[in-house]
Amino acid sequence: MLDVAVLLSIGRHPVSGRARRAATDAQALEMALALRPRRLTAIHAGPPTDGEALRAYLGMGLERLTHLVLSEGADPVEPLIAHLRQFDPSLVLTGRQAEDGEGSGMLPYLIARGLDAAVVPDVVRIGPADAPNSIPGAADLVQALPRGQRRALTATGRFVATIHPSAPPARASAYGPARRGVIEPVAAQATADLFLSDCEHRPWRPKPKLMRVKRGGSALDRLKAATESKSGKGQLLVNPTAEAGALAIYDSLVEQGMLP
Amino acid sequence: MTQPSPVRRRVDPRAERAARTILTGQRPRLLPQPVAVAVNGRRRDPRALRAAALVQIQPRPRYDWARDAASAGATAAVGIGVAATPAIPLQVIAEPAYLILAMLDRPGGEVSEHDRQVIAAARLLADAGGGAVVTVSTGSGDALAEAGSDRHVALPDGWADDYVPERRAAAASALMAALSPRHILFPDSPDGGDVARRVAAAAGERLFAGVQSLGPDRATRQSAGGSLEAGHRPTRLMTVAVDAFPPLDGVRHEARPLDLAAPVMAGEELPPRLGGARRLAVDPDALSLSETDFILSAGNGVTDWQSFAELGEALGATRAGSRVVCDAGHLPRERQVGASGMVVSARCYLAFGIAGAPQHLQGITGVRHVIAVNTDLHAEMIKRADLSIVADAQAVMPALIRLIRERRHA
């Protein structure tokens, strides 16, 4: 991978609410550093800050980081696209969702549309998988699926990848490099995000957990459904031979789709 | 013994009297009253009742006293108090005022819980003004009628297995142009949320992601890392957060195929930039117990640990154990299932030599299919399991390994 850009945001600690490096963005930077690209561009777009959270990224081994300085409440998509077009990166890495702000997860898709690139969500590995025949000009990727499953796929041309939390963990941030690194502020023009200012915000109050209440039936049925654990009305084999028992288990597993 | 009819006929003394009246003579004559049936209806015959309630004789007699005595001799009803479910009235929306599109995932072809929740959220929007819910997924819509779908658009069957999100997004955009629905809802799952964001980016519209509450004029979602609630009018494109809406129960809608003027699946112009998708083999023992799908579990009744390990490898299942096994050091502590270990939600749980302590059964509440092998017929695990085998685990495990290897090489 020749030319990699990483989009970094300022995260928010879920309990204390303090600014920190965003977890999946740090993993994206870790993956970018592990690829050893010829050129690595790290960009943050947002309102002016004191930069302590951004310095945590520099402490991971970055030398410089571009900060596109926007006004409060501005939409970062347009300035990011304009800035990325100057570099023309072949791969853009970012986290899947911002930890602060709107956090809709739309940014990678809008950037990809602006750069005319493909989007690959939930990537955990970039590089040759155990593929026997890989197409030249295509990148091999591994994607995380629910329930710990993995999917290999290839992406042709330029693409934007979002990183899944089960990707390799980010290295710790070191204090010295974090002080020595340079944050370059670049003034950028952006339009205000009217939709976001149109939303009304209030503190989140946890909702009661959704209970699966079974309606209908008699009161006794509903009480049983609510209190008893599911009891299988299953098949019972008493003292079969080992072969007969094994065959019953095998057939049941095939029926459940657990064995081919 | 006579059976009293379930509904007693109402006595009409005037009609009875009129039936007995003979008008042929000079004056009306009344026939004498018919003689009452000799059997006393209030007298019970305990032997006949017992015979009617007898369900099985061998190996020991079993009586089902709750059974309807009229069906004696017929097959016994399963369970106790099975009431005939009243037919749910079909709700038809013939002329919908507007359409709400629900793009479903249907992973592996079955309607997931999250899909039902999306349809329930779509119904909230549709029922507010006489709209109809149009579900879009692979497969037929029959399974969606009881989830609350009015119309169904079936995507081609070949799309169910291969992963081409660009094609799905193109199909959604084409449907959006063809049907001009008022809202489009997606599940906020990895795949559904991905397609939703592609559609939103292509249409240049705002996506209201992860909706937590929904009404015709206000939708809310979590923002700022879950610390704020953002409210807005419902936008055109929304994704529905998991476990935010209860799935519908006790409704029946049409789910009839929507007749489209032109086939909308014309999303083939651009060659997809993502391709060659295939599932990778995952080491089952590297997965955590909470996310694995298939668990092979051992209890105090297992002594042959060599066979247990070989069986785990042959099945491709994640190995786990009960508290006793982990205390004894046969398995590491993070492989313990139960109240003090992991609460698992696997699809299949194969238990060898586990009696089923309440703490262990608590850990497997979310498991769909349980297979238990135990020497004790009266163990709790045998009652919980969907397939129970009363046998020694040390005998069944090698037999199962042999069977799997045989079938694999055959």
XYZ file of C-alpha atoms in Angstrom, chain B:
410
model
C -72.324 -43.496 31.094
C -73.935 -40.743 29.121
C -72.049 -37.644 28.236
C -73.812 -34.364 28.865
C -73.741 -32.251 25.739
C -71.370 -29.300 26.068
C -74.159 -26.711 25.609
C -77.460 -27.494 27.272
C -80.413 -26.694 25.094
C -82.702 -24.122 26.507
C -86.071 -25.507 27.454
C -89.023 -23.861 25.725
C -92.108 -25.156 27.601
C -94.574 -23.569 25.184
C -93.001 -25.238 22.146
C -92.898 -28.577 23.951
C -96.524 -28.214 24.847
C -97.416 -27.276 21.266
C -95.551 -30.349 19.981
C -97.599 -32.591 22.250
C -100.894 -31.019 21.321
C -103.223 -32.941 18.979
C -105.786 -30.735 17.285
C -107.708 -33.429 15.369
C -110.517 -34.102 17.832
C -113.320 -31.964 18.979
C -111.031 -30.222 21.335
C -107.238 -30.135 21.662
C -105.737 -33.103 23.437
C -102.337 -33.324 25.105
C -100.138 -36.400 24.679
C -98.561 -37.687 27.887
C -95.037 -36.512 28.767
C -92.201 -38.667 27.348
C -90.636 -40.869 29.991
C -87.396 -39.410 31.335
C -84.153 -41.309 30.651
C -83.592 -43.825 33.361
C -79.919 -42.939 33.941
C -79.269 -40.300 36.514
C -77.015 -37.678 34.899
C -75.540 -36.604 38.203
C -74.240 -40.032 39.061
C -70.501 -40.497 38.430
C -68.924 -43.713 37.259
C -65.388 -43.520 38.691
C -64.179 -46.592 36.803
C -65.247 -45.151 33.455
C -63.642 -41.809 34.275
C -60.387 -43.492 35.188
C -60.433 -45.557 32.016
C -61.008 -42.440 29.934
C -58.104 -40.608 31.567
C -55.643 -43.460 31.096
C -53.012 -42.365 28.571
C -50.428 -45.127 28.827
C -50.194 -48.454 30.619
C -46.577 -49.477 30.059
C -44.114 -49.096 31.768
C -46.374 -47.567 34.386
C -49.895 -46.232 34.093
C -50.181 -42.536 33.469
C -53.388 -40.537 33.765
C -54.169 -37.223 32.199
C -57.021 -35.770 34.243
C -57.104 -32.490 32.388
C -57.901 -34.195 29.138
C -61.292 -33.767 27.551
C -63.131 -36.994 28.325
C -64.889 -36.862 24.955
C -61.598 -37.424 23.166
C -60.863 -40.574 25.140
C -59.274 -43.157 22.944
C -58.008 -40.530 20.528
C -54.426 -39.328 20.815
C -53.788 -37.454 23.993
C -53.230 -33.725 23.752
C -49.631 -32.754 24.372
C -49.106 -30.671 27.463
C -51.700 -29.349 29.825
C -54.396 -26.876 29.040
C -53.758 -26.463 25.338
C -56.430 -23.988 24.340
C -57.466 -23.714 20.729
C -55.858 -20.465 19.571
C -58.456 -18.101 18.217
C -57.874 -17.147 14.612
C -56.169 -13.774 14.330
C -58.180 -11.460 12.071
C -56.411 -10.546 8.853
C -55.752 -6.840 8.526
C -55.947 -5.609 4.963
C -54.798 -2.205 3.802
C -56.187 -2.114 0.275
C -55.501 1.513 -0.636
C -52.483 2.695 1.355
C -52.151 6.433 1.783
C -48.364 6.112 1.669
C -45.709 3.428 1.877
C -43.099 2.658 4.527
C -40.242 0.508 3.262
C -38.545 -1.952 5.625
C -35.322 -3.388 4.208
C -34.655 -6.602 6.102
C -31.465 -8.607 6.578
C -32.851 -12.130 6.927
C -29.458 -13.641 7.746
C -29.407 -17.257 6.661
C -32.924 -16.986 5.245
C -34.801 -16.788 8.525
C -36.523 -13.702 9.879
C -34.377 -12.475 12.756
C -35.650 -10.809 15.895
C -34.150 -7.533 14.721
C -36.054 -7.807 11.428
C -39.299 -8.169 13.366
C -38.421 -5.113 15.417
C -37.849 -3.108 12.229
C -41.271 -4.128 10.933
C -42.801 -3.155 14.294
C -41.177 0.287 14.014
C -42.436 0.598 10.435
C -45.945 -0.255 11.617
C -45.798 2.642 14.096
C -45.282 5.019 11.177
C -47.741 3.275 8.870
C -50.631 2.961 11.325
C -50.508 6.656 12.156
C -52.010 7.617 8.796
C -53.277 4.563 6.958
C -50.002 3.678 5.289
C -48.735 0.241 4.347
C -45.503 -1.504 5.285
C -43.537 -2.882 2.335
C -40.863 -5.363 3.329
C -37.919 -5.955 1.019
C -35.809 -9.060 1.471
C -34.730 -12.259 -0.176
C -37.126 -15.159 0.095
C -40.897 -15.184 0.163
C -43.065 -12.963 2.335
C -45.146 -15.708 3.941
C -43.069 -15.697 7.100
C -43.479 -11.918 7.380
C -47.286 -11.826 7.488
C -47.386 -12.380 11.242
C -44.577 -9.918 11.770
C -46.780 -7.178 10.311
C -45.905 -6.809 6.630
C -48.585 -5.607 4.183
C -46.665 -5.954 0.923
C -43.467 -7.811 0.087
C -40.824 -7.290 -2.559
C -38.653 -10.353 -3.002
C -35.051 -9.803 -3.992
C -33.505 -12.493 -6.227
C -32.768 -15.706 -4.375
C -29.103 -15.712 -5.357
C -28.525 -12.595 -3.258
C -29.093 -14.334 0.045
C -25.701 -15.981 0.272
C -23.215 -13.751 -1.504
C -22.064 -10.475 -0.023
C -22.419 -7.644 -2.521
C -23.614 -4.627 -0.505
C -23.355 -2.278 -3.493
C -25.970 -4.313 -5.337
C -28.357 -4.250 -2.381
C -27.879 -0.512 -2.021
C -28.583 -0.028 -5.734
C -31.763 -2.100 -5.409
C -32.856 -0.015 -2.419
C -32.197 3.202 -4.327
C -34.162 1.880 -7.312
C -37.101 0.964 -5.053
C -36.881 4.377 -3.440
C -37.235 5.992 -6.865
C -39.961 3.625 -8.060
C -42.241 3.581 -5.006
C -41.374 6.975 -3.484
C -42.004 5.752 0.073
C -42.408 8.224 2.900
C -39.786 6.492 5.070
C -37.267 3.698 4.599
C -36.196 1.737 7.665
C -33.158 -0.504 7.947
C -31.957 -2.634 10.844
C -28.903 -1.075 12.491
C -27.032 -4.371 12.172
C -23.554 -4.590 10.579
C -24.926 -5.475 7.137
C -28.204 -3.541 7.283
C -26.546 -0.407 8.624
C -23.896 -0.654 5.912
C -26.513 -0.771 3.146
C -28.438 2.094 4.780
C -25.359 4.322 4.802
C -24.580 3.493 1.181
C -28.132 4.430 0.179
C -27.977 7.650 2.197
C -24.628 8.626 0.694
C -25.880 7.892 -2.835
C -29.120 9.794 -2.332
C -27.405 12.671 -0.555
C -29.942 12.458 2.252
C -29.506 12.563 5.970
C -29.575 9.217 7.761
C -31.069 9.148 11.239
C -29.062 6.213 12.548
C -29.966 3.967 15.464
C -33.520 5.154 16.182
C -34.494 4.426 19.775
C -38.044 5.783 19.823
C -40.321 6.645 16.982
C -43.584 8.454 16.401
C -45.155 10.089 13.382
C -43.641 13.460 14.242
C -40.627 12.696 16.419
C -37.790 10.217 16.373
C -34.948 10.009 18.858
C -31.509 8.471 18.803
C -28.428 8.358 20.982
C -25.639 10.756 20.147
C -22.339 11.878 21.655
C -21.312 8.359 22.546
C -24.649 7.558 24.145
C -24.701 10.493 26.547
C -27.261 12.629 24.704
C -30.631 12.005 23.174
C -31.147 13.761 19.857
C -34.730 14.266 18.706
C -35.944 15.307 15.274
C -38.805 14.831 12.855
C -38.510 11.370 11.290
C -36.262 11.687 8.265
C -36.711 9.675 5.110
C -33.898 7.229 5.838
C -33.565 5.722 9.295
C -31.943 2.711 10.881
C -33.598 1.038 13.849
C -31.459 0.189 16.879
C -31.560 -3.346 18.185
C -33.979 -4.064 21.059
C -35.624 -0.647 20.897
C -39.068 -1.767 19.722
C -41.013 -4.837 20.825
C -41.782 -7.125 17.883
C -45.458 -7.411 17.039
C -47.447 -10.268 18.433
C -50.955 -11.411 17.609
C -51.348 -9.581 14.314
C -51.731 -10.916 10.820
C -51.222 -8.862 7.705
C -51.319 -9.771 4.054
C -47.634 -9.743 3.032
C -48.747 -10.147 -0.542
C -46.233 -9.642 -3.328
C -46.168 -6.065 -4.546
C -46.669 -5.836 -8.286
C -44.027 -3.512 -9.603
C -44.461 -1.886 -12.995
C -40.860 -2.569 -13.988
C -38.301 -4.883 -12.447
C -36.272 -2.667 -10.151
C -33.308 -4.955 -9.766
C -31.354 -3.081 -12.415
C -28.454 -2.445 -10.099
C -25.996 -4.272 -12.329
C -24.620 -1.408 -14.432
C -21.514 -0.816 -12.359
C -19.271 -3.761 -11.654
C -19.117 -4.108 -7.871
C -15.814 -2.995 -6.392
C -15.981 -5.502 -3.562
C -15.873 -9.120 -4.519
C -14.585 -12.587 -3.849
C -16.289 -12.726 -0.474
C -15.972 -16.004 1.359
C -16.218 -17.100 4.953
C -12.942 -17.886 6.677
C -12.535 -20.851 8.941
C -12.292 -19.601 12.514
C -10.589 -21.507 15.300
C -13.577 -22.288 17.553
C -11.490 -22.343 20.724
C -10.248 -18.827 20.029
C -13.786 -17.438 20.189
C -15.223 -16.247 23.443
C -18.119 -18.280 24.776
C -20.526 -15.376 24.526
C -20.117 -15.052 20.764
C -19.710 -18.618 19.589
C -22.569 -20.486 17.959
C -21.837 -24.080 18.885
C -20.599 -25.204 22.305
C -19.424 -28.634 23.384
C -19.630 -28.749 27.143
C -18.346 -31.208 29.715
C -19.466 -31.825 33.274
C -18.585 -34.040 36.165
C -19.548 -37.145 34.201
C -16.663 -36.768 31.758
C -13.405 -38.532 32.589
C -12.050 -39.187 29.088
C -10.582 -35.743 28.303
C -8.673 -37.013 25.285
C -11.919 -37.968 23.539
C -13.513 -34.720 24.615
C -10.747 -32.695 22.970
C -10.861 -34.834 19.812
C -14.626 -34.475 19.660
C -14.366 -30.700 19.929
C -11.962 -30.692 17.024
C -14.097 -33.063 14.942
C -17.262 -31.040 15.499
C -15.648 -27.623 15.155
C -17.273 -26.614 18.416
C -16.024 -24.343 21.175
C -15.180 -26.330 24.274
C -16.661 -25.317 27.613
C -17.407 -26.863 30.963
C -19.392 -26.649 34.149
C -18.056 -25.180 37.381
C -16.847 -28.541 38.699
C -14.723 -29.122 35.622
C -13.161 -25.666 35.750
C -12.539 -25.957 39.497
C -10.727 -29.223 38.892
C -8.531 -27.512 36.307
C -9.576 -29.534 33.277
C -10.562 -26.353 31.445
C -9.526 -22.730 31.976
C -11.767 -20.482 34.008
C -12.972 -18.393 31.054
C -14.497 -21.585 29.607
C -16.980 -21.931 32.462
C -20.686 -21.781 31.593
C -23.144 -20.765 34.260
C -24.084 -18.061 36.709
C -20.518 -17.543 37.930
C -19.029 -18.043 34.461
C -20.397 -16.993 31.101
C -24.025 -16.671 30.112
C -24.029 -18.046 26.595
C -26.400 -17.557 23.681
C -25.169 -20.207 21.300
C -27.475 -21.814 18.785
C -26.523 -25.327 19.796
C -25.230 -26.696 23.108
C -24.011 -30.269 23.345
C -23.584 -31.275 26.996
C -21.787 -34.423 28.167
C -22.136 -35.530 31.755
C -23.835 -32.380 33.025
C -26.574 -32.869 35.586
C -27.918 -29.348 35.236
C -27.500 -27.354 38.415
C -29.778 -24.282 38.470
C -26.725 -22.033 38.099
C -25.682 -23.926 34.995
C -29.177 -23.864 33.471
C -29.206 -20.118 34.088
C -26.124 -19.835 31.923
C -27.766 -21.600 28.996
C -31.130 -19.800 29.099
C -30.514 -18.205 25.718
C -29.499 -21.399 23.934
C -31.892 -22.546 21.263
C -31.070 -26.225 20.902
C -29.684 -28.339 23.744
C -28.467 -31.924 23.434
C -27.663 -33.695 26.700
C -25.899 -36.982 27.371
C -26.134 -38.108 30.990
C -26.396 -41.349 32.916
C -29.131 -40.046 35.226
C -32.634 -40.158 33.782
C -33.957 -37.729 36.377
C -31.305 -35.037 35.932
C -32.548 -31.482 35.333
C -30.480 -31.277 32.169
C -32.454 -34.143 30.639
C -35.655 -32.163 31.205
C -34.176 -29.026 29.655
C -32.699 -30.703 26.598
C -34.287 -30.992 23.190
C -32.553 -34.311 22.642
C -31.669 -36.284 25.768
C -29.655 -39.467 25.754
C -29.367 -41.497 28.921
C -25.986 -43.117 28.389
C -22.392 -42.915 29.519
C -20.480 -40.011 27.993
C -17.286 -42.114 27.765
C -19.077 -44.546 25.438
C -20.919 -42.014 23.273
C -17.996 -39.638 22.651
C -15.732 -42.147 20.798
C -18.735 -43.466 18.866
C -19.609 -39.937 17.767
C -16.009 -39.230 16.728
C -15.965 -42.430 14.668
C -19.301 -41.562 13.059
C -18.175 -38.037 12.104
C -14.931 -39.314 10.572
C -16.792 -42.036 8.680
C -19.309 -39.595 7.222
C -16.606 -37.102 6.352
C -14.596 -39.632 4.382
C -17.644 -41.216 2.775
